[in-house]
Short mmCIF file of C-alpha atoms in Angstrom, two decimals:
data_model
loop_
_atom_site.label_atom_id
_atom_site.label_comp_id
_atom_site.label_asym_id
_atom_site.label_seq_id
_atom_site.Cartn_x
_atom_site.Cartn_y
_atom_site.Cartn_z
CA UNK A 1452 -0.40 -34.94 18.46
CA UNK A 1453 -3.84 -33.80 19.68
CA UNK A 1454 -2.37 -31.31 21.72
CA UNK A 1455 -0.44 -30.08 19.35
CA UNK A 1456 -3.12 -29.76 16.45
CA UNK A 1457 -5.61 -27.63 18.85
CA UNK A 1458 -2.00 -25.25 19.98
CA UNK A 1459 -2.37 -24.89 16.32
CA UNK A 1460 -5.68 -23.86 15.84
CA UNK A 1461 -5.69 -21.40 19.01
CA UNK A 1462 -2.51 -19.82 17.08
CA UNK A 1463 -3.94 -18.86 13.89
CA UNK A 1464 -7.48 -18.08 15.91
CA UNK A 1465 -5.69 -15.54 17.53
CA UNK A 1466 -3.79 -14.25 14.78
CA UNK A 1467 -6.81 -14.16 12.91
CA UNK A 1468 -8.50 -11.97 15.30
CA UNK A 1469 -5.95 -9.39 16.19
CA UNK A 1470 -5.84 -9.30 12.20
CA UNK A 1471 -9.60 -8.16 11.97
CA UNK A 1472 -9.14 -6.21 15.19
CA UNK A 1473 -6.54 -3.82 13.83
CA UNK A 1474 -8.62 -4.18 10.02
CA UNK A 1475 -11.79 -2.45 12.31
CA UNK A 1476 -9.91 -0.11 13.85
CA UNK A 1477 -7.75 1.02 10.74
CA UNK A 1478 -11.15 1.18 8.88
CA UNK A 1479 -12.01 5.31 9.80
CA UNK A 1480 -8.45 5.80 8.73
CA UNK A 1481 -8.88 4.73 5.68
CA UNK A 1482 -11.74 5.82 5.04
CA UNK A 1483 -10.35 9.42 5.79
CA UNK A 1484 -7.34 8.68 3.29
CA UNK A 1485 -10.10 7.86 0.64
CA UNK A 1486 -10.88 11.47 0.41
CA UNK A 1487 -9.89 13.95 -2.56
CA UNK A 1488 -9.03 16.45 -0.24
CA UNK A 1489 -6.88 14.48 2.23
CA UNK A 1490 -4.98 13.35 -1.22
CA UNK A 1491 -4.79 16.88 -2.61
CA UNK A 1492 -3.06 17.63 1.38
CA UNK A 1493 -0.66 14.75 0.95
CA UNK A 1494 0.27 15.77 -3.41
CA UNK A 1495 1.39 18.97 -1.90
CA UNK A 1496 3.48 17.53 1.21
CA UNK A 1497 5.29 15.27 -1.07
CA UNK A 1498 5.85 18.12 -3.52
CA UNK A 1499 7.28 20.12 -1.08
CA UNK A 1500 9.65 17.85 0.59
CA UNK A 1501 11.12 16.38 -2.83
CA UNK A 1502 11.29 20.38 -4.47
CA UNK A 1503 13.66 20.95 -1.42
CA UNK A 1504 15.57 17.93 -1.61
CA UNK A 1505 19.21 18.54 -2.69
CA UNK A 1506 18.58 14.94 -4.96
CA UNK A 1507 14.94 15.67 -5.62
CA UNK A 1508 13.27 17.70 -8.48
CA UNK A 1509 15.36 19.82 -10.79
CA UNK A 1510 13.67 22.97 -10.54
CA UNK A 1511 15.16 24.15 -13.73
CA UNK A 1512 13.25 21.35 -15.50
CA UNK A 1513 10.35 22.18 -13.41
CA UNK A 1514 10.54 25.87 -14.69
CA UNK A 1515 9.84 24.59 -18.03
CA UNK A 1516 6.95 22.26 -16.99
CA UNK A 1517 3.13 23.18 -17.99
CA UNK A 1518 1.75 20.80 -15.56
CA UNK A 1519 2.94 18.82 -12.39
CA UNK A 1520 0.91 15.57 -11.55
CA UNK A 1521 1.65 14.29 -7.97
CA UNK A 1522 0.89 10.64 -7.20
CA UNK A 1523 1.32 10.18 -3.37
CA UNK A 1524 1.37 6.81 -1.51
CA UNK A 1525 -1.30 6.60 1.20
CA UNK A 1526 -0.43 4.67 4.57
CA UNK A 1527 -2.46 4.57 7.41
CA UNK A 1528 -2.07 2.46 10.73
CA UNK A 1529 0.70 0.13 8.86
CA UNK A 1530 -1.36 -0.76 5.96
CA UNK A 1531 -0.74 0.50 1.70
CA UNK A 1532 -4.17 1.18 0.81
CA UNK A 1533 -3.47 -0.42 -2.80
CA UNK A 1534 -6.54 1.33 -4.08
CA UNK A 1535 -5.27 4.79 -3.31
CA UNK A 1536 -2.01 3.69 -5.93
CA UNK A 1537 -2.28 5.55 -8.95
CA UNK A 1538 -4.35 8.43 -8.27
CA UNK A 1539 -3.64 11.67 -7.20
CA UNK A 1540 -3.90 15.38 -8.33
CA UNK A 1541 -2.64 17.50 -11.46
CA UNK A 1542 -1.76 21.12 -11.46
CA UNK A 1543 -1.67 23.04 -14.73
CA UNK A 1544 -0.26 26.85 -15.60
CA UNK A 1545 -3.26 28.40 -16.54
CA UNK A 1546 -4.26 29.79 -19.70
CA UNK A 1547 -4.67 28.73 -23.15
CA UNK A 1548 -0.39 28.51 -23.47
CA UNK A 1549 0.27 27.35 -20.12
CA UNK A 1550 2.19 30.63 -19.16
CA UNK A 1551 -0.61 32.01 -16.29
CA UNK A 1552 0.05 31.37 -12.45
CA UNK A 1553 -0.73 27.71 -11.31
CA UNK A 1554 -4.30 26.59 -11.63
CA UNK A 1555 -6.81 24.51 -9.24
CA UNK A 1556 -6.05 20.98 -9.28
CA UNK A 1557 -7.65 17.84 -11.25
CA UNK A 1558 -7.94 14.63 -9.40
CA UNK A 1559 -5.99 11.98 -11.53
CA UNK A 1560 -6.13 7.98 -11.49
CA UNK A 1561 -4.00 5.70 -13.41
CA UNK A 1562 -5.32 2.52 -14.85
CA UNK A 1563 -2.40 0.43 -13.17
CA UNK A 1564 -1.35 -0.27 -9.67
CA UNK A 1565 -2.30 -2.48 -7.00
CA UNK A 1566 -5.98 -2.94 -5.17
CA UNK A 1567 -6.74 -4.17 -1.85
CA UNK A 1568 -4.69 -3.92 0.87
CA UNK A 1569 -1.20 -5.03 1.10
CA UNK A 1570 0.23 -5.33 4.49
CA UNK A 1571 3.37 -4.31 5.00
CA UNK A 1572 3.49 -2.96 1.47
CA UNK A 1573 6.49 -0.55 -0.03
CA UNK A 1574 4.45 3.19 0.15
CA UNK A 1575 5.62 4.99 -3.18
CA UNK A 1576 4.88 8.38 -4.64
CA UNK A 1577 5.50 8.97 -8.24
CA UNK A 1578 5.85 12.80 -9.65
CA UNK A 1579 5.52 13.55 -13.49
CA UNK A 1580 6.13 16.40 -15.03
CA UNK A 1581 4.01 17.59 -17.93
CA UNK A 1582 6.83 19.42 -20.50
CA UNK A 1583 4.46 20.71 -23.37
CA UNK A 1584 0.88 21.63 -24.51
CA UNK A 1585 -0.21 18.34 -27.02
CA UNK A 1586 1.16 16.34 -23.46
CA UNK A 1587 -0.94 18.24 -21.09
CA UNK A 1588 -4.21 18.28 -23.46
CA UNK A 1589 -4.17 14.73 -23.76
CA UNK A 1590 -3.61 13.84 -20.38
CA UNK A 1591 -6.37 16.17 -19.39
CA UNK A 1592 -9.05 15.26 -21.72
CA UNK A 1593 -9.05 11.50 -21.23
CA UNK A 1594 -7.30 8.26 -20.43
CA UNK A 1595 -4.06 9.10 -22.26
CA UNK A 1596 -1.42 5.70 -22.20
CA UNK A 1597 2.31 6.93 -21.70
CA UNK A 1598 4.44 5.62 -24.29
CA UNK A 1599 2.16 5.46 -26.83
CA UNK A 1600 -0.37 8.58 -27.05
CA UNK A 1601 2.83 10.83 -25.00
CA UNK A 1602 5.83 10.43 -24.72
CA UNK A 1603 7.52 9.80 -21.34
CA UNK A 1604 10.75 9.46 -20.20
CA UNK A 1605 12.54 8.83 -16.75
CA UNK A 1606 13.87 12.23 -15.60
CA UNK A 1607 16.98 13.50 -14.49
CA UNK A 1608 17.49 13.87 -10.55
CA UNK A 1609 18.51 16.59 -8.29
CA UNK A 1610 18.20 20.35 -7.94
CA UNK A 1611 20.96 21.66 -10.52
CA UNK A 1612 19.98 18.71 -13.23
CA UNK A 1613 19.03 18.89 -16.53
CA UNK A 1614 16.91 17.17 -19.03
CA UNK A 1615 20.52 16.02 -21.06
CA UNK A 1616 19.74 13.04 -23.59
CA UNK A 1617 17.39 13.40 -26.36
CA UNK A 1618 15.04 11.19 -24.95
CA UNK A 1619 14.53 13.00 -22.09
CA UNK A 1620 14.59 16.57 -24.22
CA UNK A 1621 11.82 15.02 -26.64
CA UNK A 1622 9.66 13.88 -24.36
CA UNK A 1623 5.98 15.16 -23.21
CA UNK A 1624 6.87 14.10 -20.21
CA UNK A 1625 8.97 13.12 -17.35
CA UNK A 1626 8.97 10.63 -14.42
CA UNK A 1627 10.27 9.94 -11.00
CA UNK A 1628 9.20 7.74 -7.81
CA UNK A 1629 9.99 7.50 -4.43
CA UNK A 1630 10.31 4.18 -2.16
CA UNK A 1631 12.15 3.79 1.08
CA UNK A 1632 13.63 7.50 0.99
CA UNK A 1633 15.33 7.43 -2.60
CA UNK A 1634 14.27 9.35 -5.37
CA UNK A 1635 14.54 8.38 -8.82
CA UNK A 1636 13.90 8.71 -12.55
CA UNK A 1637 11.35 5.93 -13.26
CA UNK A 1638 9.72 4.82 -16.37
CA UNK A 1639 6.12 5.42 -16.55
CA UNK A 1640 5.39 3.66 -20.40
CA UNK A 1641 2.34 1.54 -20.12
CA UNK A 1642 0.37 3.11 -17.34
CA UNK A 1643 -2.80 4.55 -18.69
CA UNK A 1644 -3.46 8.18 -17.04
CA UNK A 1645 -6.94 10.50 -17.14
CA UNK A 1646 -9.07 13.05 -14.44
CA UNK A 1647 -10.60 11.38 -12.17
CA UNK A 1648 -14.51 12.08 -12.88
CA UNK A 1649 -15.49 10.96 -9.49
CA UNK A 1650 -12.99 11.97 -6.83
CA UNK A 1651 -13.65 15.75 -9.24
CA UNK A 1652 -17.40 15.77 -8.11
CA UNK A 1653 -16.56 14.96 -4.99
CA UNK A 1654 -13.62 17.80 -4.52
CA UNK A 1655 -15.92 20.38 -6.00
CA UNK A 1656 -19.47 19.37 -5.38
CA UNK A 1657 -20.37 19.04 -9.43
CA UNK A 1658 -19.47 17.40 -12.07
CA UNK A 1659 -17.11 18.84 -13.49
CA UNK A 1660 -14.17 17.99 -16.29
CA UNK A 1661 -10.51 18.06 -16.91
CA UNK A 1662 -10.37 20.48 -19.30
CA UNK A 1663 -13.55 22.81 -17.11
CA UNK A 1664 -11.02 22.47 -13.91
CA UNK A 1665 -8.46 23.83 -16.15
CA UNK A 1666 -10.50 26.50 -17.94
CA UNK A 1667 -11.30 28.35 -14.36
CA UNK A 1668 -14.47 27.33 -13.73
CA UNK A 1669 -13.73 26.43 -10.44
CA UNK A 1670 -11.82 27.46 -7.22
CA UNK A 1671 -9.37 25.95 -6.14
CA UNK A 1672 -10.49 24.16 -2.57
CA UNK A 1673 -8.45 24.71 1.03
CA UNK A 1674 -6.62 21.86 0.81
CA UNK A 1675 -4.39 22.75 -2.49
CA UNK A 1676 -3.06 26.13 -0.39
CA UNK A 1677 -0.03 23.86 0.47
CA UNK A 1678 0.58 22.40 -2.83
CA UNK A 1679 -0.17 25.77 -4.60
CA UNK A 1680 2.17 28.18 -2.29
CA UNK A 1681 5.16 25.91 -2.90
CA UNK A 1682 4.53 25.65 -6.80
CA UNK A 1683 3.81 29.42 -7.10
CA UNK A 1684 7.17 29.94 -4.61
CA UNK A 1685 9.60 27.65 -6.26
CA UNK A 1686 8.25 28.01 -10.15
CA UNK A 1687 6.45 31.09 -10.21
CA UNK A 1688 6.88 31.42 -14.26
CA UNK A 1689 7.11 29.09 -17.43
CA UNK A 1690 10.30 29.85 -18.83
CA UNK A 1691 9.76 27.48 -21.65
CA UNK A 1692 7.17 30.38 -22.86
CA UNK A 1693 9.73 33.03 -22.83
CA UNK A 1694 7.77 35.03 -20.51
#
């Protein structure tokens, strides 16, 4: 029984240490993935890969958007780093009606999510597209809560599809996530959604706002060529503006 109780105890020592072990070792990683411009990097990858999918986002929707906020998961060495859930980067049309090229970004964050990390955690990115002005404005000045100051609706999937119910046709904006490879309309109503005041001052070196990021007052930083060559190549216009 002795035996036995100290086998024990040497098990979960050891466990316990290769735990911390690969927590040290993970901990430049993370810190790397902590990073505005490493998220900004990773918004456009998952853009890119789910604006080519044949069952990802229906560009003809996306033709009509004014703004596309890109949520990526962040995974390093095995781990979801929870805190990283929830924030990512927004890209607006710029000018005062949304119908210039695509603008420099503005680092988002989301008031829900998980903190911490989770080991072995599900890594999900979540895409919403903004669909009109009062939507974008509200999203961009503050800590707007889907459902209640915008509307927001699940949106429809694939290349060819099209916003069909009146739901989906009314609504500032729609939603989608991706877990495990499969992409999907997902309802946002709840989350609370606003820039990101730090991770903005740290992309840009100032303070700087929402609406200021969206106004031009700032260049757009190395890391958003990815994200903004694929927006400017598949949506190059806003067709919702008749332009």
């Amino acid at each position: 029984m002795v035996e036995l109780k100290i086998r024990n105890r040497l098990t979960n020592s050891n466990w316990l240490y290769g735990f911390l072990v690969v927590a040290l070792c993970s901990a430049p990683l993370l810190a790397r993935a902590d990073e505005p411009s490493e998220r900004v990097t990773r918004a456009g990858q998952v853009f890119k890969e789910l604006a080519n999918a044949e069952n990802g986002l229906p560009i003809n929707v996306l033709n009509k958007a004014d703004c596309v906020i890109v949520l990526p998961s962040v995974k390093k060495a095995g781990f979801i780093v929870g805190a990283q859930y929830g924030k990512g980067v927004m890209v607006c049309r710029s000018g005062q009606n949304f119908n210039g090229p695509w603008g420099a970004p503005i680092m988002m964050q989301s008031s829900g999510g998980s903190f911490g990390l989770q080991a072995g955690g599900q890594a999900t990115d979540f895409v919403i597209l903004v669909m009109n002005d009062d939507g974008a404005r509200s999203v961009m000045k503050g800590r707007a809560k889907l459902g209640a100051e915008t509307s927001i609706a699940a949106g429809p999937v694939g290349r060819d599809a099209e916003a069909s119910t009146t739901g989906t046709m009314q609504a500032q904006m729609l939603s989608y996530s991706r877990a495990q490879g499969v992409f999907a309309g997902v309802s946002l109503s709840g989350t609370s959604l606003g820039p990101d005041d730090a991770d903005n001052e740290k992309l840009y070196g100032k303070k700087v706002s929402g609406p200021e990021i969206f106004s031009g007052s700032v260049t757009a930083p190395p890391s958003a060529a990815a994200l903004h060559s694929e927006l400017h190549q598949v949506s190059p216009k806003n067709l919702a503006k008749g332009k």
